[in-house]
Short mmCIF file of C-alpha atoms and ligand atoms in Angstrom, two decimals:
data_model
loop_
_atom_site.label_atom_id
_atom_site.label_comp_id
_atom_site.label_asym_id
_atom_site.label_seq_id
_atom_site.Cartn_x
_atom_site.Cartn_y
_atom_site.Cartn_z
CA MET A 1191 4.69 -12.82 -7.25
CA LYS A 1192 7.86 -14.28 -8.71
CA VAL A 1193 11.37 -13.00 -8.07
CA ASP A 1194 13.91 -14.72 -10.31
CA GLY A 1195 11.47 -17.58 -10.79
CA LYS A 1196 10.67 -18.11 -7.08
CA GLY A 1197 7.25 -17.19 -5.66
CA TYR A 1198 7.19 -14.72 -2.77
CA ARG A 1199 4.73 -12.83 -0.66
CA SER A 1200 5.93 -9.59 0.95
CA ILE A 1201 5.38 -11.06 4.45
CA TRP A 1202 5.12 -14.64 5.65
CA LEU A 1203 5.37 -16.84 8.71
CA ASP A 1204 8.76 -18.51 9.04
CA THR A 1205 9.01 -22.30 9.01
CA ASP A 1206 9.65 -22.10 12.78
CA GLY A 1207 5.95 -21.30 13.05
CA TRP A 1208 6.29 -18.04 15.00
CA SER A 1209 8.83 -15.55 13.61
CA VAL A 1210 7.91 -13.43 10.61
CA ARG A 1211 9.81 -12.88 7.37
CA ILE A 1212 9.73 -9.70 5.33
CA ILE A 1213 11.61 -8.32 2.34
CA ASP A 1214 13.71 -5.29 3.30
CA GLN A 1215 12.27 -2.77 0.83
CA ARG A 1216 14.87 -0.13 1.67
CA ARG A 1217 17.45 -2.17 -0.23
CA LEU A 1218 15.43 -2.75 -3.41
CA PRO A 1219 15.99 -2.68 -6.34
CA HIS A 1220 19.69 -3.18 -5.67
CA ARG A 1221 19.53 -5.95 -3.05
CA PHE A 1222 16.89 -8.60 -2.38
CA GLU A 1223 17.23 -9.24 1.34
CA VAL A 1224 14.85 -11.19 3.54
CA VAL A 1225 14.72 -10.11 7.19
CA ARG A 1226 13.36 -12.00 10.21
CA LEU A 1227 11.14 -10.24 12.76
CA THR A 1228 11.15 -11.81 16.22
CA SER A 1229 9.50 -9.19 18.46
CA VAL A 1230 6.92 -6.43 18.47
CA GLY A 1231 9.80 -3.94 18.70
CA GLU A 1232 11.30 -5.25 15.47
CA ALA A 1233 7.90 -5.21 13.76
CA ALA A 1234 7.28 -1.61 14.86
CA ALA A 1235 10.76 -0.56 13.71
CA ALA A 1236 10.24 -2.27 10.33
CA ILE A 1237 7.06 -0.23 9.77
CA ALA A 1238 8.40 3.11 11.07
CA GLY A 1239 11.74 2.67 9.24
CA MET A 1240 9.97 1.58 6.03
CA GLN A 1241 11.57 -1.84 5.63
CA VAL A 1242 7.91 -2.59 4.94
CA ARG A 1243 5.56 0.07 3.60
CA GLY A 1244 2.35 0.44 1.62
CA ALA A 1245 -0.98 0.57 3.42
CA PRO A 1246 -2.03 -3.11 3.25
CA LEU A 1247 1.43 -4.41 4.14
CA ILE A 1248 1.67 -1.98 7.06
CA GLY A 1249 -1.60 -3.48 8.33
CA ALA A 1250 -0.44 -7.09 7.90
CA THR A 1251 2.90 -6.37 9.59
CA ALA A 1252 1.14 -4.70 12.52
CA ALA A 1253 -1.14 -7.74 12.86
CA TYR A 1254 1.85 -10.11 13.02
CA GLY A 1255 3.60 -7.63 15.34
CA LEU A 1256 0.71 -7.96 17.78
CA ALA A 1257 0.98 -11.75 17.59
CA LEU A 1258 4.72 -11.53 18.34
CA ALA A 1259 3.93 -9.28 21.33
CA LEU A 1260 1.25 -11.61 22.72
CA ARG A 1261 3.63 -14.54 22.45
CA GLU A 1262 5.73 -12.81 25.09
CA ARG A 1263 3.08 -10.95 27.11
CA PRO A 1264 -0.51 -12.11 26.60
CA ASP A 1265 -1.99 -10.15 29.55
CA ASP A 1266 -4.17 -7.03 29.09
CA GLU A 1267 -1.33 -4.66 29.89
CA GLY A 1268 0.95 -6.40 27.38
CA LEU A 1269 -1.79 -6.14 24.77
CA GLN A 1270 -2.33 -2.44 25.38
CA GLN A 1271 1.39 -1.66 25.34
CA ALA A 1272 1.82 -3.47 22.03
CA LEU A 1273 -1.21 -1.68 20.53
CA THR A 1274 0.17 1.69 21.61
CA ARG A 1275 3.61 0.91 20.23
CA LEU A 1276 2.36 -0.28 16.86
CA ARG A 1277 -0.19 2.52 16.51
CA ALA A 1278 2.59 5.09 16.89
CA THR A 1279 4.55 3.84 13.86
CA ARG A 1280 2.85 5.60 10.94
CA PRO A 1281 -0.27 7.77 11.03
CA THR A 1282 -1.80 7.99 7.55
CA ALA A 1283 -2.59 4.47 6.31
CA VAL A 1284 -5.79 3.43 8.09
CA ASN A 1285 -4.95 -0.25 7.49
CA LEU A 1286 -2.72 -0.04 10.57
CA GLU A 1287 -5.63 0.79 12.88
CA TRP A 1288 -7.95 -1.53 10.95
CA ALA A 1289 -5.64 -4.55 11.35
CA LEU A 1290 -4.83 -3.81 14.99
CA GLY A 1291 -8.54 -3.42 15.73
CA ARG A 1292 -9.30 -6.73 14.06
CA VAL A 1293 -6.61 -8.70 15.90
CA GLY A 1294 -7.29 -6.80 19.14
CA ARG A 1295 -11.00 -7.69 19.05
CA ALA A 1296 -10.22 -11.32 18.20
CA VAL A 1297 -7.95 -11.76 21.24
CA GLN A 1298 -9.86 -9.69 23.76
CA GLU A 1299 -12.43 -12.36 24.53
CA VAL A 1300 -10.11 -15.39 24.68
CA PRO A 1301 -8.08 -16.63 27.67
CA GLU A 1302 -4.53 -15.33 27.87
CA ARG A 1303 -3.01 -18.72 26.97
CA GLU A 1304 -4.86 -18.68 23.63
CA ARG A 1305 -4.20 -15.07 22.71
CA ALA A 1306 -0.99 -15.51 20.70
CA THR A 1307 -2.42 -18.41 18.67
CA THR A 1308 -5.58 -16.44 18.01
CA ALA A 1309 -3.55 -13.40 16.93
CA TYR A 1310 -1.39 -15.45 14.54
CA ARG A 1311 -4.54 -16.97 13.05
CA GLU A 1312 -6.15 -13.55 12.56
CA ALA A 1313 -2.94 -12.11 11.07
CA GLY A 1314 -2.84 -15.04 8.64
CA LEU A 1315 -6.45 -14.39 7.66
CA ILE A 1316 -5.72 -10.70 7.11
CA ALA A 1317 -2.82 -11.67 4.83
CA ASP A 1318 -4.83 -14.23 2.85
CA GLU A 1319 -7.85 -11.94 2.51
CA ASP A 1320 -5.59 -9.17 1.24
CA VAL A 1321 -4.34 -11.42 -1.55
CA GLU A 1322 -7.87 -12.55 -2.49
CA GLY A 1323 -9.18 -8.97 -2.38
CA ASN A 1324 -6.39 -7.80 -4.63
CA ARG A 1325 -7.17 -10.55 -7.14
CA ALA A 1326 -10.80 -9.39 -7.16
CA MET A 1327 -9.72 -5.77 -7.62
CA GLY A 1328 -7.58 -6.96 -10.51
CA GLU A 1329 -10.66 -8.47 -12.18
CA HIS A 1330 -12.68 -5.26 -11.78
CA GLY A 1331 -9.82 -3.07 -12.99
CA LEU A 1332 -9.17 -5.41 -15.90
CA ARG A 1333 -12.61 -4.59 -17.30
CA LEU A 1334 -11.62 -0.92 -17.43
CA ILE A 1335 -8.40 -1.77 -19.26
CA ARG A 1336 -10.23 -4.04 -21.72
CA GLU A 1337 -12.54 -1.13 -22.62
CA VAL A 1338 -9.57 1.09 -23.44
CA ALA A 1339 -7.83 -1.76 -25.30
CA LYS A 1340 -10.84 -2.02 -27.66
CA ARG A 1341 -10.39 1.65 -28.62
CA ARG A 1342 -6.64 1.33 -28.98
CA GLY A 1343 -6.94 -1.27 -31.76
CA GLY A 1344 -3.90 -3.33 -30.76
CA GLU A 1345 -1.75 -0.39 -29.65
CA PRO A 1346 -0.58 -0.50 -26.01
CA VAL A 1347 -2.94 0.76 -23.31
CA ARG A 1348 -1.01 3.56 -21.60
CA VAL A 1349 -1.45 3.68 -17.84
CA LEU A 1350 0.12 6.17 -15.45
CA THR A 1351 0.71 5.18 -11.84
CA HIS A 1352 2.37 6.79 -8.85
CA CYS A 1353 4.33 5.48 -5.88
CA ASN A 1354 4.19 1.73 -5.37
CA ALA A 1355 0.77 0.18 -5.01
CA GLY A 1356 2.12 -3.11 -6.27
CA TRP A 1357 2.62 -6.49 -4.61
CA LEU A 1358 5.36 -5.09 -2.39
CA ALA A 1359 2.89 -2.61 -0.89
CA THR A 1360 0.40 -5.38 -0.16
CA VAL A 1361 0.79 -9.01 0.88
CA ASP A 1362 0.75 -10.06 -2.78
CA VAL A 1363 -0.57 -9.05 -6.22
CA GLY A 1364 -0.90 -5.32 -5.40
CA THR A 1365 -3.88 -2.99 -5.65
CA ALA A 1366 -3.27 -0.50 -8.49
CA THR A 1367 -1.04 -3.01 -10.27
CA ALA A 1368 -3.43 -5.98 -9.99
CA PRO A 1369 -5.36 -4.99 -13.15
CA LEU A 1370 -2.07 -4.43 -14.97
CA TYR A 1371 -0.76 -7.90 -14.15
CA GLN A 1372 -4.05 -9.49 -15.20
CA ALA A 1373 -4.20 -7.48 -18.45
CA HIS A 1374 -0.62 -8.42 -19.26
CA ARG A 1375 -1.33 -12.12 -18.66
CA GLU A 1376 -4.38 -11.85 -20.91
CA GLY A 1377 -2.15 -10.54 -23.69
CA ILE A 1378 -3.35 -6.92 -23.70
CA PRO A 1379 -0.37 -4.75 -24.72
CA LEU A 1380 0.45 -2.21 -22.00
CA HIS A 1381 2.79 0.64 -21.38
CA VAL A 1382 3.06 1.94 -17.83
CA TRP A 1383 4.31 5.41 -16.96
CA VAL A 1384 5.88 5.14 -13.52
CA GLY A 1385 6.19 8.36 -11.51
CA GLU A 1386 9.51 8.08 -9.63
CA THR A 1387 7.90 9.34 -6.38
CA ARG A 1388 10.40 11.52 -4.64
CA PRO A 1389 11.61 11.61 -1.98
CA ARG A 1390 11.85 7.83 -1.42
CA ASN A 1391 11.45 6.78 -5.05
CA GLN A 1392 8.93 4.01 -4.45
CA GLY A 1393 7.91 4.30 -8.13
CA GLY A 1394 11.35 4.34 -9.69
CA ALA A 1395 12.78 1.75 -7.29
CA LEU A 1396 9.90 -0.61 -6.43
CA THR A 1397 7.14 -0.36 -9.05
CA ALA A 1398 9.65 -0.36 -11.89
CA TRP A 1399 11.41 -3.37 -10.33
CA GLU A 1400 8.10 -5.24 -10.03
CA LEU A 1401 7.01 -4.45 -13.59
CA GLY A 1402 10.43 -5.42 -14.91
CA HIS A 1403 10.19 -8.83 -13.23
CA GLU A 1404 6.78 -9.35 -14.85
CA GLY A 1405 8.02 -8.23 -18.26
CA ILE A 1406 5.57 -5.30 -18.46
CA PRO A 1407 6.86 -2.43 -20.64
CA HIS A 1408 7.23 0.74 -18.58
CA THR A 1409 9.04 4.06 -18.43
CA ILE A 1410 10.08 5.89 -15.26
CA ILE A 1411 9.37 9.61 -15.36
CA VAL A 1412 10.20 12.31 -12.83
CA ASP A 1413 7.12 13.30 -10.88
CA ASN A 1414 6.97 16.69 -12.54
CA ALA A 1415 6.65 15.09 -16.01
CA GLY A 1416 3.25 13.53 -15.31
CA GLY A 1417 1.17 16.52 -16.42
CA HIS A 1418 3.23 17.00 -19.56
CA ILE A 1419 2.94 13.36 -20.62
CA MET A 1420 -0.82 13.50 -20.10
CA GLN A 1421 -1.04 16.76 -22.07
CA ARG A 1422 0.82 15.10 -24.95
CA GLY A 1423 -1.99 12.56 -25.15
CA GLU A 1424 0.18 9.65 -24.02
CA VAL A 1425 -1.92 8.46 -21.07
CA ASP A 1426 -5.21 6.57 -21.45
CA LEU A 1427 -5.92 6.21 -17.76
CA CYS A 1428 -4.34 6.68 -14.35
CA ILE A 1429 -4.51 4.08 -11.58
CA VAL A 1430 -3.04 4.80 -8.15
CA GLY A 1431 -3.35 3.29 -4.68
CA ALA A 1432 -4.78 4.64 -1.43
CA ASP A 1433 -3.63 4.94 2.16
CA ARG A 1434 -6.95 6.15 3.52
CA THR A 1435 -10.22 6.72 1.71
CA THR A 1436 -12.93 8.61 3.56
CA ALA A 1437 -16.57 7.54 3.59
CA SER A 1438 -17.16 10.41 1.15
CA GLY A 1439 -14.54 9.17 -1.34
CA ASP A 1440 -11.63 11.56 -0.68
CA VAL A 1441 -8.32 9.71 -0.90
CA ALA A 1442 -5.01 10.18 0.88
CA ASN A 1443 -2.17 8.64 -1.11
CA LYS A 1444 1.53 9.29 -1.63
CA ILE A 1445 2.50 12.93 -1.98
CA GLY A 1446 2.08 14.03 -5.60
CA THR A 1447 -1.07 12.04 -6.27
CA TYR A 1448 -3.22 15.18 -6.05
CA LEU A 1449 -1.21 16.99 -8.74
CA LYS A 1450 -1.62 14.04 -11.10
CA ALA A 1451 -5.34 13.93 -10.42
CA LEU A 1452 -5.62 17.67 -11.18
CA ALA A 1453 -3.85 17.24 -14.51
CA ALA A 1454 -5.94 14.19 -15.40
CA HIS A 1455 -9.15 16.05 -14.53
CA ASP A 1456 -8.16 19.06 -16.63
CA LEU A 1457 -7.46 16.81 -19.61
CA GLY A 1458 -10.44 14.47 -19.20
CA ILE A 1459 -8.26 11.42 -18.49
CA PRO A 1460 -9.94 8.81 -16.24
CA PHE A 1461 -8.34 8.74 -12.80
CA TYR A 1462 -8.97 5.57 -10.79
CA VAL A 1463 -7.95 4.77 -7.23
CA ALA A 1464 -7.55 1.15 -6.16
CA SER A 1465 -8.85 1.17 -2.61
CA PRO A 1466 -9.59 -2.11 -0.83
CA SER A 1467 -12.14 -1.97 2.00
CA SER A 1468 -9.28 -2.20 4.53
CA THR A 1469 -8.29 1.28 3.35
CA ILE A 1470 -11.70 2.89 3.80
CA ASP A 1471 -12.10 4.95 6.97
CA TRP A 1472 -15.84 4.96 7.58
CA THR A 1473 -15.39 7.34 10.53
CA LEU A 1474 -14.20 10.24 8.35
CA ASP A 1475 -16.38 12.32 6.09
CA SER A 1476 -13.72 14.60 4.67
CA GLY A 1477 -10.14 14.21 3.53
CA GLY A 1478 -9.27 17.31 5.53
CA HIS A 1479 -9.39 15.17 8.68
CA ILE A 1480 -6.87 12.59 7.50
CA PRO A 1481 -3.61 12.78 9.49
CA ILE A 1482 -0.75 13.47 7.10
CA GLU A 1483 2.59 12.02 8.06
CA GLU A 1484 5.54 14.41 8.13
CA ARG A 1485 8.73 12.44 7.63
CA ALA A 1486 12.40 13.14 8.24
CA ALA A 1487 14.17 15.90 6.33
CA ARG A 1488 16.93 13.45 5.45
CA GLU A 1489 14.60 11.71 2.98
CA VAL A 1490 14.63 14.92 0.92
CA THR A 1491 18.21 16.02 1.45
CA HIS A 1492 19.83 12.62 0.78
CA LEU A 1493 19.51 9.85 -1.78
CA THR A 1494 20.68 6.26 -1.56
CA GLY A 1495 21.58 4.24 -4.64
CA ALA A 1496 24.11 1.85 -6.10
CA THR A 1497 27.51 3.07 -7.26
CA ALA A 1498 29.13 1.78 -10.46
CA SER A 1499 30.82 -0.96 -8.41
CA GLY A 1500 27.46 -2.05 -6.99
CA GLU A 1501 28.01 -0.72 -3.47
CA LEU A 1502 25.10 1.11 -1.83
CA ALA A 1503 25.97 4.74 -1.14
CA THR A 1504 24.10 7.75 0.25
CA ILE A 1505 24.79 11.25 -0.98
CA GLN A 1506 23.40 14.69 -0.16
CA VAL A 1507 21.54 16.33 -3.05
CA THR A 1508 20.33 19.60 -1.51
CA ALA A 1509 22.00 22.79 -0.31
CA PRO A 1510 23.50 22.00 3.10
CA GLY A 1511 21.64 23.72 5.93
CA SER A 1512 18.48 24.62 3.97
CA PRO A 1513 15.28 23.85 5.89
CA VAL A 1514 13.15 21.03 4.50
CA GLY A 1515 9.47 20.08 4.60
CA ASN A 1516 8.51 16.47 3.91
CA PRO A 1517 4.76 15.77 3.96
CA ALA A 1518 4.50 12.14 2.87
CA PHE A 1519 0.90 12.11 1.60
CA ASP A 1520 -1.69 14.40 0.06
CA VAL A 1521 -5.44 14.26 -0.32
CA THR A 1522 -7.18 13.96 -3.67
CA PRO A 1523 -10.78 15.15 -3.38
CA ALA A 1524 -13.49 12.78 -4.55
CA ARG A 1525 -14.53 15.18 -7.36
CA LEU A 1526 -11.23 14.47 -9.16
CA ILE A 1527 -11.61 10.69 -8.96
CA THR A 1528 -13.38 8.80 -11.75
CA GLY A 1529 -13.92 5.68 -9.65
CA LEU A 1530 -12.72 3.64 -6.69
CA ILE A 1531 -11.68 0.10 -7.58
CA THR A 1532 -12.54 -2.11 -4.62
CA GLU A 1533 -12.74 -5.87 -4.13
CA ARG A 1534 -16.53 -5.61 -4.56
CA GLY A 1535 -16.46 -3.62 -7.79
CA VAL A 1536 -15.82 -0.10 -9.06
CA ALA A 1537 -17.68 2.58 -7.09
CA PRO A 1538 -18.19 6.25 -7.80
CA ALA A 1539 -16.03 8.22 -5.34
CA SER A 1540 -18.92 9.33 -3.14
CA ARG A 1541 -20.67 8.38 0.08
CA GLU A 1542 -23.54 6.84 -1.90
CA GLY A 1543 -21.20 4.99 -4.25
CA LEU A 1544 -19.23 3.41 -1.41
CA ALA A 1545 -22.30 2.70 0.71
CA ARG A 1546 -23.92 0.86 -2.19
CA LEU A 1547 -20.95 -1.55 -2.38
CA PHE A 1548 -20.41 -1.79 1.39
CA PRO A 1549 -23.82 -1.33 3.05
CA ASP A 1550 -22.71 -3.53 5.95
CA GLN A 1551 -19.71 -1.36 6.80
CA ALA A 1552 -21.12 2.03 5.91
CA ASN A 1553 -23.93 1.49 8.41
CA ALA A 1554 -22.00 -0.20 11.20
CA LEU A 1555 -19.09 1.77 12.55
CA VAL A 1556 -16.67 -0.48 14.41
CA GLU A 1557 -15.40 0.83 17.73
CA PRO A 1558 -11.60 0.87 18.17
CA VAL A 1559 -10.17 -1.41 20.87
CA SER A 1560 -9.95 0.70 24.02
CA ALA A 1561 -7.85 0.27 27.16
CA PRO A 1562 -9.58 -1.75 29.90
CA GLU A 1563 -11.08 0.27 32.79
O1 LIG B 1442 5.00 5.81 2.30
P1 LIG B 1442 4.54 4.54 1.64
O2 LIG B 1442 5.56 3.94 0.73
O3 LIG B 1442 4.03 3.55 2.66
O4 LIG B 1442 3.32 4.98 0.75
C1 LIG B 1442 2.67 4.05 -0.04
C2 LIG B 1442 1.59 4.61 -0.86
O5 LIG B 1442 1.26 5.77 -0.80
C3 LIG B 1442 0.82 3.63 -1.70
O6 LIG B 1442 0.40 4.22 -2.89
C4 LIG B 1442 -0.43 3.21 -0.91
O7 LIG B 1442 -0.05 2.71 0.34
C5 LIG B 1442 -1.22 2.22 -1.61
S1 LIG B 1442 -0.51 0.62 -1.39
C6 LIG B 1442 -1.38 -0.56 -2.15
#
């Protein structure tokens, strides 16, 4: 996508042919800073510290992180150490394990001297496929928006989203935002309600920044306003992203997604989840088994933003000393989800619905890469 007229992906190979460039998302929307990753340690820290975030981008960064590791240590022990290190970064988005499994399987059978090259190639494929998949999801989601647009008779289609499932959360284009970008380019008038997404404000900081750069009308609302706005009849449909979708269609996504789904269900508002196949965990049958990341209390107690002079500053917003809980994701049960937008089409959120679109994957569970005997 374009930033001030220049096209960017959220992750790319540097012109040196081996180091990896990312956008430091902790600084947005106030600073646009590109950072260079030169080791598996830096890649792992970028994921854990949320310089990069969003399920598909976490996967792509982990894939490149493995390539960086194999450049230095291509032996089996080096491979296993890198896998362990990267796996420990964030637990909920299944794209991490999916991408590591893919690169790990690709390098396992090749001689050590070819492992790094093979890993870079696979990481590049993962990145390119993500972009293509998102474009396809955009097409499928666009059909849903066109349907609503017909009813709206020229008035804006009002979409509510949560967190950031935009291009910054993926390699490019985004998942939940892909249909919005396509609809906007087709001339369908839109208005997007952007849930701010406390505690880290991915909606207010990142999604709003993305939509602003694309010229898509939007309004940031506090997370607690979502139900009220829906009740007032100001939302035609909801589209959110996914960090892990079970084979039965339950979805883990950013904390607060469940409450929005409940409100949408109560009011009969369609609630769609954009979930590429890299986000589907075919090994799980119930959302209750999805590991939910608990993050640092400081994300809740403190906020970082720009002062009037443009400096970045962090302030405490909670009562000093009060204990804090910070679960980063919640699970929306399949029964609250109208449909899953995937790169192969829109599926009912059910085992049958997903299996119909992905018979190959539903029937063939892929073993994770295990340590050598
Ligand atoms: O903690 P984050 O910022 O990594 O969480 C991101 C989300 O929950 C996104 O909605 C999800 O990854 C979908 S990204 C296309």
